[in-house]
PDB file of C-alpha atoms in Angstrom:
ATOM      1  CA  MET A   1      32.539 -33.856  16.664  1.00  0.00           C
ATOM      2  CA  THR A   2      35.794 -33.682  14.978  1.00  0.00           C
ATOM      3  CA  LEU A   3      37.453 -36.691  13.806  1.00  0.00           C
ATOM      4  CA  ASP A   4      40.624 -36.367  16.195  1.00  0.00           C
ATOM      5  CA  ARG A   5      38.117 -36.066  19.019  1.00  0.00           C
ATOM      6  CA  LEU A   6      36.393 -39.071  17.697  1.00  0.00           C
ATOM      7  CA  ALA A   7      39.376 -41.031  17.759  1.00  0.00           C
ATOM      8  CA  ALA A   8      40.623 -40.059  21.072  1.00  0.00           C
ATOM      9  CA  ALA A   9      37.291 -40.894  22.761  1.00  0.00           C
ATOM     10  CA  ILE A  10      37.311 -44.241  20.896  1.00  0.00           C
ATOM     11  CA  THR A  11      40.877 -45.198  21.866  1.00  0.00           C
ATOM     12  CA  ALA A  12      40.452 -43.837  25.399  1.00  0.00           C
ATOM     13  CA  ALA A  13      37.687 -46.246  26.114  1.00  0.00           C
ATOM     14  CA  LEU A  14      39.507 -49.415  24.809  1.00  0.00           C
ATOM     15  CA  PRO A  15      40.187 -52.061  27.932  1.00  0.00           C
ATOM     16  CA  GLU A  16      43.113 -53.830  27.784  1.00  0.00           C
ATOM     17  CA  GLY A  17      42.638 -57.132  25.737  1.00  0.00           C
ATOM     18  CA  ALA A  18      40.007 -55.860  23.513  1.00  0.00           C
ATOM     19  CA  ILE A  19      39.677 -56.712  19.804  1.00  0.00           C
ATOM     20  CA  VAL A  20      39.176 -53.712  17.684  1.00  0.00           C
ATOM     21  CA  ILE A  21      37.504 -54.024  14.142  1.00  0.00           C
ATOM     22  CA  GLU A  22      38.492 -51.111  12.055  1.00  0.00           C
ATOM     23  CA  GLU A  23      36.708 -50.588   8.746  1.00  0.00           C
ATOM     24  CA  SER A  24      36.413 -46.705   8.706  1.00  0.00           C
ATOM     25  CA  ASN A  25      38.992 -45.431   6.004  1.00  0.00           C
ATOM     26  CA  THR A  26      37.880 -42.106   5.836  1.00  0.00           C
ATOM     27  CA  ALA A  27      36.128 -40.598   9.222  1.00  0.00           C
ATOM     28  CA  GLY A  28      38.076 -43.042  11.376  1.00  0.00           C
ATOM     29  CA  ARG A  29      41.521 -42.338   9.782  1.00  0.00           C
ATOM     30  CA  ASP A  30      43.172 -41.336  13.176  1.00  0.00           C
ATOM     31  CA  VAL A  31      41.680 -44.240  15.158  1.00  0.00           C
ATOM     32  CA  HIS A  32      44.153 -46.771  14.508  1.00  0.00           C
ATOM     33  CA  PRO A  33      47.453 -44.194  14.880  1.00  0.00           C
ATOM     34  CA  MET A  34      45.971 -43.089  18.226  1.00  0.00           C
ATOM     35  CA  GLY A  35      45.395 -46.700  19.405  1.00  0.00           C
ATOM     36  CA  ALA A  36      49.268 -46.714  19.928  1.00  0.00           C
ATOM     37  CA  GLY A  37      48.623 -45.143  23.322  1.00  0.00           C
ATOM     38  CA  ALA A  38      45.855 -47.457  24.242  1.00  0.00           C
ATOM     39  CA  PRO A  39      46.311 -50.452  26.229  1.00  0.00           C
ATOM     40  CA  PRO A  40      47.230 -53.682  24.219  1.00  0.00           C
ATOM     41  CA  ALA A  41      44.695 -54.951  22.130  1.00  0.00           C
ATOM     42  CA  THR A  42      44.117 -56.910  18.831  1.00  0.00           C
ATOM     43  CA  TRP A  43      43.626 -54.878  15.961  1.00  0.00           C
ATOM     44  CA  LEU A  44      41.847 -56.287  12.870  1.00  0.00           C
ATOM     45  CA  ALA A  45      41.257 -54.063   9.608  1.00  0.00           C
ATOM     46  CA  LEU A  46      40.119 -54.302   6.305  1.00  0.00           C
ATOM     47  CA  THR A  47      43.146 -54.980   3.866  1.00  0.00           C
ATOM     48  CA  GLY A  48      41.677 -53.269   0.904  1.00  0.00           C
ATOM     49  CA  GLY A  49      39.542 -54.196  -2.275  1.00  0.00           C
ATOM     50  CA  ALA A  50      36.233 -54.762  -0.575  1.00  0.00           C
ATOM     51  CA  ILE A  51      33.798 -52.861   1.926  1.00  0.00           C
ATOM     52  CA  GLY A  52      31.470 -54.040   4.572  1.00  0.00           C
ATOM     53  CA  VAL A  53      33.798 -56.754   6.512  1.00  0.00           C
ATOM     54  CA  GLY A  54      33.214 -54.919   9.612  1.00  0.00           C
ATOM     55  CA  PRO A  55      30.151 -56.201  11.238  1.00  0.00           C
ATOM     56  CA  PRO A  56      30.485 -59.960  10.053  1.00  0.00           C
ATOM     57  CA  LEU A  57      34.338 -59.860  11.222  1.00  0.00           C
ATOM     58  CA  ALA A  58      33.239 -58.490  14.600  1.00  0.00           C
ATOM     59  CA  LEU A  59      30.775 -61.069  15.052  1.00  0.00           C
ATOM     60  CA  GLY A  60      33.460 -63.689  14.189  1.00  0.00           C
ATOM     61  CA  ALA A  61      36.060 -62.115  16.529  1.00  0.00           C
ATOM     62  CA  ALA A  62      33.385 -62.359  19.632  1.00  0.00           C
ATOM     63  CA  LEU A  63      32.455 -65.821  18.849  1.00  0.00           C
ATOM     64  CA  ALA A  64      35.973 -66.917  18.799  1.00  0.00           C
ATOM     65  CA  CYS A  65      37.211 -65.219  21.863  1.00  0.00           C
ATOM     66  CA  PRO A  66      34.012 -64.806  23.957  1.00  0.00           C
ATOM     67  CA  ASP A  67      35.967 -63.506  27.054  1.00  0.00           C
ATOM     68  CA  ARG A  68      37.064 -60.522  25.290  1.00  0.00           C
ATOM     69  CA  PRO A  69      35.140 -57.423  24.309  1.00  0.00           C
ATOM     70  CA  VAL A  70      34.913 -56.595  20.610  1.00  0.00           C
ATOM     71  CA  VAL A  71      34.776 -52.829  19.376  1.00  0.00           C
ATOM     72  CA  ALA A  72      34.048 -52.490  15.586  1.00  0.00           C
ATOM     73  CA  VAL A  73      34.624 -48.923  14.298  1.00  0.00           C
ATOM     74  CA  GLN A  74      32.476 -48.993  11.263  1.00  0.00           C
ATOM     75  CA  ALA A  75      31.846 -46.425   8.477  1.00  0.00           C
ATOM     76  CA  ASP A  76      28.167 -46.164   7.730  1.00  0.00           C
ATOM     77  CA  GLY A  77      28.408 -46.692   4.139  1.00  0.00           C
ATOM     78  CA  SER A  78      30.231 -49.885   4.447  1.00  0.00           C
ATOM     79  CA  ALA A  79      28.096 -50.879   6.998  1.00  0.00           C
ATOM     80  CA  MET A  80      25.074 -50.811   4.827  1.00  0.00           C
ATOM     81  CA  TYR A  81      26.749 -53.966   2.694  1.00  0.00           C
ATOM     82  CA  THR A  82      26.327 -56.265   5.868  1.00  0.00           C
ATOM     83  CA  ILE A  83      24.349 -54.426   8.620  1.00  0.00           C
ATOM     84  CA  GLN A  84      22.346 -57.828   8.997  1.00  0.00           C
ATOM     85  CA  ALA A  85      25.247 -59.322  11.209  1.00  0.00           C
ATOM     86  CA  LEU A  86      23.490 -57.329  13.758  1.00  0.00           C
ATOM     87  CA  TRP A  87      20.671 -59.794  14.019  1.00  0.00           C
ATOM     88  CA  THR A  88      23.206 -62.667  14.491  1.00  0.00           C
ATOM     89  CA  GLN A  89      25.214 -60.871  17.090  1.00  0.00           C
ATOM     90  CA  ALA A  90      21.928 -60.358  19.067  1.00  0.00           C
ATOM     91  CA  ARG A  91      20.973 -64.256  18.415  1.00  0.00           C
ATOM     92  CA  GLU A  92      24.318 -65.250  19.768  1.00  0.00           C
ATOM     93  CA  GLY A  93      24.438 -62.935  22.466  1.00  0.00           C
ATOM     94  CA  ALA A  94      27.888 -61.862  20.813  1.00  0.00           C
ATOM     95  CA  ASN A  95      30.012 -59.198  23.168  1.00  0.00           C
ATOM     96  CA  VAL A  96      30.226 -56.620  20.261  1.00  0.00           C
ATOM     97  CA  THR A  97      29.931 -52.820  20.520  1.00  0.00           C
ATOM     98  CA  THR A  98      29.868 -51.250  17.210  1.00  0.00           C
ATOM     99  CA  VAL A  99      30.554 -47.601  16.668  1.00  0.00           C
ATOM    100  CA  ILE A 100      28.827 -46.432  13.371  1.00  0.00           C
ATOM    101  CA  LEU A 101      30.846 -43.271  12.257  1.00  0.00           C
ATOM    102  CA  ALA A 102      28.092 -41.433  10.189  1.00  0.00           C
ATOM    103  CA  ASN A 103      29.083 -39.063   7.908  1.00  0.00           C
ATOM    104  CA  ARG A 104      25.896 -39.893   5.745  1.00  0.00           C
ATOM    105  CA  GLY A 105      27.970 -40.880   2.406  1.00  0.00           C
ATOM    106  CA  TYR A 106      30.142 -43.190   0.817  1.00  0.00           C
ATOM    107  CA  GLU A 107      33.178 -41.327   1.214  1.00  0.00           C
ATOM    108  CA  ILE A 108      35.498 -44.292   0.084  1.00  0.00           C
ATOM    109  CA  LEU A 109      33.706 -44.695  -3.069  1.00  0.00           C
ATOM    110  CA  LYS A 110      33.779 -40.932  -3.702  1.00  0.00           C
ATOM    111  CA  GLN A 111      37.614 -40.978  -3.091  1.00  0.00           C
ATOM    112  CA  GLU A 112      38.217 -43.685  -5.254  1.00  0.00           C
ATOM    113  CA  LEU A 113      36.303 -42.084  -8.221  1.00  0.00           C
ATOM    114  CA  ALA A 114      38.746 -39.378  -7.708  1.00  0.00           C
ATOM    115  CA  LYS A 115      41.684 -41.767  -7.904  1.00  0.00           C
ATOM    116  CA  VAL A 116      40.708 -43.078 -11.342  1.00  0.00           C
ATOM    117  CA  GLY A 117      40.034 -39.502 -12.702  1.00  0.00           C
ATOM    118  CA  ALA A 118      36.541 -39.916 -13.023  1.00  0.00           C
ATOM    119  CA  ASN A 119      34.216 -37.040 -12.968  1.00  0.00           C
ATOM    120  CA  PRO A 120      30.688 -38.065 -12.108  1.00  0.00           C
ATOM    121  CA  GLY A 121      27.824 -35.850 -12.521  1.00  0.00           C
ATOM    122  CA  PRO A 122      25.217 -34.774  -9.812  1.00  0.00           C
ATOM    123  CA  SER A 123      23.122 -37.785 -10.353  1.00  0.00           C
ATOM    124  CA  ALA A 124      25.981 -40.187  -9.725  1.00  0.00           C
ATOM    125  CA  LEU A 125      27.200 -38.432  -6.886  1.00  0.00           C
ATOM    126  CA  ALA A 126      23.670 -38.610  -5.222  1.00  0.00           C
ATOM    127  CA  MET A 127      23.716 -42.262  -5.014  1.00  0.00           C
ATOM    128  CA  LEU A 128      26.695 -42.064  -2.857  1.00  0.00           C
ATOM    129  CA  GLU A 129      25.125 -40.197  -0.376  1.00  0.00           C
ATOM    130  CA  MET A 130      23.044 -41.622   2.825  1.00  0.00           C
ATOM    131  CA  THR A 131      20.627 -38.895   2.847  1.00  0.00           C
ATOM    132  CA  GLY A 132      16.947 -38.733   1.350  1.00  0.00           C
ATOM    133  CA  PRO A 133      16.115 -40.573   3.501  1.00  0.00           C
ATOM    134  CA  GLU A 134      18.616 -40.573   6.009  1.00  0.00           C
ATOM    135  CA  VAL A 135      19.453 -43.964   7.548  1.00  0.00           C
ATOM    136  CA  ASP A 136      18.813 -44.322  11.388  1.00  0.00           C
ATOM    137  CA  PHE A 137      21.497 -46.877  12.627  1.00  0.00           C
ATOM    138  CA  VAL A 138      19.956 -46.871  16.169  1.00  0.00           C
ATOM    139  CA  SER A 139      16.555 -47.880  14.728  1.00  0.00           C
ATOM    140  CA  LEU A 140      18.109 -50.386  12.470  1.00  0.00           C
ATOM    141  CA  ALA A 141      20.080 -52.077  15.109  1.00  0.00           C
ATOM    142  CA  ARG A 142      16.771 -52.190  17.429  1.00  0.00           C
ATOM    143  CA  GLY A 143      15.039 -53.717  14.803  1.00  0.00           C
ATOM    144  CA  MET A 144      17.251 -56.907  14.817  1.00  0.00           C
ATOM    145  CA  GLY A 145      17.521 -56.993  18.651  1.00  0.00           C
ATOM    146  CA  VAL A 146      20.663 -54.840  19.379  1.00  0.00           C
ATOM    147  CA  PRO A 147      20.131 -51.688  21.702  1.00  0.00           C
ATOM    148  CA  GLY A 148      21.685 -48.436  20.675  1.00  0.00           C
ATOM    149  CA  ARG A 149      22.022 -45.008  21.217  1.00  0.00           C
ATOM    150  CA  ARG A 150      23.283 -41.860  18.856  1.00  0.00           C
ATOM    151  CA  VAL A 151      25.760 -39.802  20.217  1.00  0.00           C
ATOM    152  CA  GLU A 152      26.915 -35.966  18.887  1.00  0.00           C
ATOM    153  CA  CYS A 153      29.861 -35.212  20.865  1.00  0.00           C
ATOM    154  CA  ALA A 154      33.039 -36.868  21.823  1.00  0.00           C
ATOM    155  CA  ALA A 155      32.401 -36.985  25.724  1.00  0.00           C
ATOM    156  CA  ASP A 156      29.007 -38.653  24.974  1.00  0.00           C
ATOM    157  CA  LEU A 157      30.521 -41.159  22.983  1.00  0.00           C
ATOM    158  CA  TYR A 158      33.330 -42.028  25.327  1.00  0.00           C
ATOM    159  CA  ARG A 159      30.664 -42.536  28.296  1.00  0.00           C
ATOM    160  CA  THR A 160      28.606 -44.601  25.993  1.00  0.00           C
ATOM    161  CA  LEU A 161      31.214 -46.715  24.587  1.00  0.00           C
ATOM    162  CA  ARG A 162      32.781 -47.416  28.102  1.00  0.00           C
ATOM    163  CA  ALA A 163      29.291 -48.383  29.447  1.00  0.00           C
ATOM    164  CA  ALA A 164      28.458 -50.658  26.278  1.00  0.00           C
ATOM    165  CA  ILE A 165      31.982 -52.348  26.613  1.00  0.00           C
ATOM    166  CA  ASP A 166      31.100 -53.129  30.270  1.00  0.00           C
ATOM    167  CA  THR A 167      27.733 -54.527  29.572  1.00  0.00           C
ATOM    168  CA  PRO A 168      27.552 -58.183  27.853  1.00  0.00           C
ATOM    169  CA  GLY A 169      26.121 -58.456  24.643  1.00  0.00           C
ATOM    170  CA  PRO A 170      25.770 -56.387  21.683  1.00  0.00           C
ATOM    171  CA  TYR A 171      25.414 -52.776  21.411  1.00  0.00           C
ATOM    172  CA  LEU A 172      25.519 -49.890  18.596  1.00  0.00           C
ATOM    173  CA  ILE A 173      26.705 -46.461  19.085  1.00  0.00           C
ATOM    174  CA  GLU A 174      25.525 -44.131  16.148  1.00  0.00           C
ATOM    175  CA  ALA A 175      28.410 -41.367  16.017  1.00  0.00           C
ATOM    176  CA  ALA A 176      27.096 -38.389  14.266  1.00  0.00           C
ATOM    177  CA  LEU A 177      29.626 -36.544  12.280  1.00  0.00           C
TER     178      LEU A 177
END
């Protein structure tokens, strides 16, 4: 799944009036620009300086606006900071569809290291990978009461996202990159 096809699938699936939570600075870089062609929606994003805001921000948006679907476009690395928000989404029946962009690494942290001129060794870089063991977000979601599915192509992402948005309650889609 290429990043431009991923962005096209997500933005094509958005209904009018959706609330989009965007915390995917690396793999989701094309989602916001492509959203300009989507139906009118509210976009909320990380302003910088912290990671992990996506899952709780999506929950808050769903509780504040229960009549509007919430789509959280979420990086896998930053999701790990606040993944427990899925449990509250399930408990509250929050209408949140979370799309985890699974590139299996803390890419934003790698970029920040490069920006400050750091030259980390192999052991330090290994700590920024989400492998050994690989995180299974669908299993994590199910363990917190949120159904989910892993998708590996943009067409499946689009179909799964449309169905999840049209179904009340939380849902998680792990988009393999």
